[in-house]
């Protein structure tokens, strides 16, 4: 009887404290960078070229994301300024063109901890890319645009300079797929990709929560 009375008068336990997973925080980002172009096989109307080179170009991007604890996700749009292509078909460097792309990716990241306001991370993304081949010289070709599946792998470090602002120093490998000009003798690129070095800003809503 005493035990029952004691149970009747027990004070209810308070609800558990909210964890860091009980909220998420939105952020916006902007990035500038430089891309070193990479090529797969290239041919002109089925005839393979040689000495293929795709020059460097500048990139710019923006995105909207959400973070919770050590996980982040965002959707980004990126633009690569035209890069110059040169290749050899019948004479040295007789084929010229410009290649540019716009990519839209959904990305996920894993933040690896923070030391001295520095947070290293790794990530991956997938989406679509619009690739344009223009200003072809040396072949009977015309400008052309196509959409491809695109994917990326990222790594970098974010430096926190205020409670809601980080500078992002990052590397990204981006594959935007195939590209092809139009016309009677199209120039076909089996793969367009690149190594990117980027710097950006991430502003989060931490100070507004």
mmCIF file of N, CA and C in Angstrom, residues 22-23 54 92 112 149 202:
data_model
loop_
_atom_site.group_PDB
_atom_site.id
_atom_site.type_symbol
_atom_site.label_atom_id
_atom_site.label_comp_id
_atom_site.label_asym_id
_atom_site.label_seq_id
_atom_site.Cartn_x
_atom_site.Cartn_y
_atom_site.Cartn_z
ATOM 1 N N UNK A 22 16.870 18.821 -33.741
ATOM 2 C CA UNK A 22 15.500 19.293 -33.680
ATOM 3 C C UNK A 22 15.292 20.572 -34.491
ATOM 4 N N UNK A 23 16.311 21.126 -35.073
ATOM 5 C CA UNK A 23 16.137 22.294 -35.914
ATOM 6 C C UNK A 23 17.083 22.194 -37.107
ATOM 7 N N UNK A 54 41.658 21.628 -73.933
ATOM 8 C CA UNK A 54 40.566 22.498 -73.511
ATOM 9 C C UNK A 54 41.119 23.454 -72.482
ATOM 10 N N UNK A 92 48.314 20.692 -87.759
ATOM 11 C CA UNK A 92 48.392 21.008 -86.328
ATOM 12 C C UNK A 92 47.423 22.126 -85.919
ATOM 13 N N UNK A 112 33.329 17.629 -41.154
ATOM 14 C CA UNK A 112 34.175 16.687 -40.414
ATOM 15 C C UNK A 112 34.626 17.206 -39.057
ATOM 16 N N UNK A 149 23.270 14.460 -68.112
ATOM 17 C CA UNK A 149 23.444 14.170 -66.693
ATOM 18 C C UNK A 149 24.815 14.690 -66.264
ATOM 19 N N UNK A 202 29.293 31.664 -47.504
ATOM 20 C CA UNK A 202 28.052 31.026 -47.073
ATOM 21 C C UNK A 202 27.462 31.834 -45.923
#
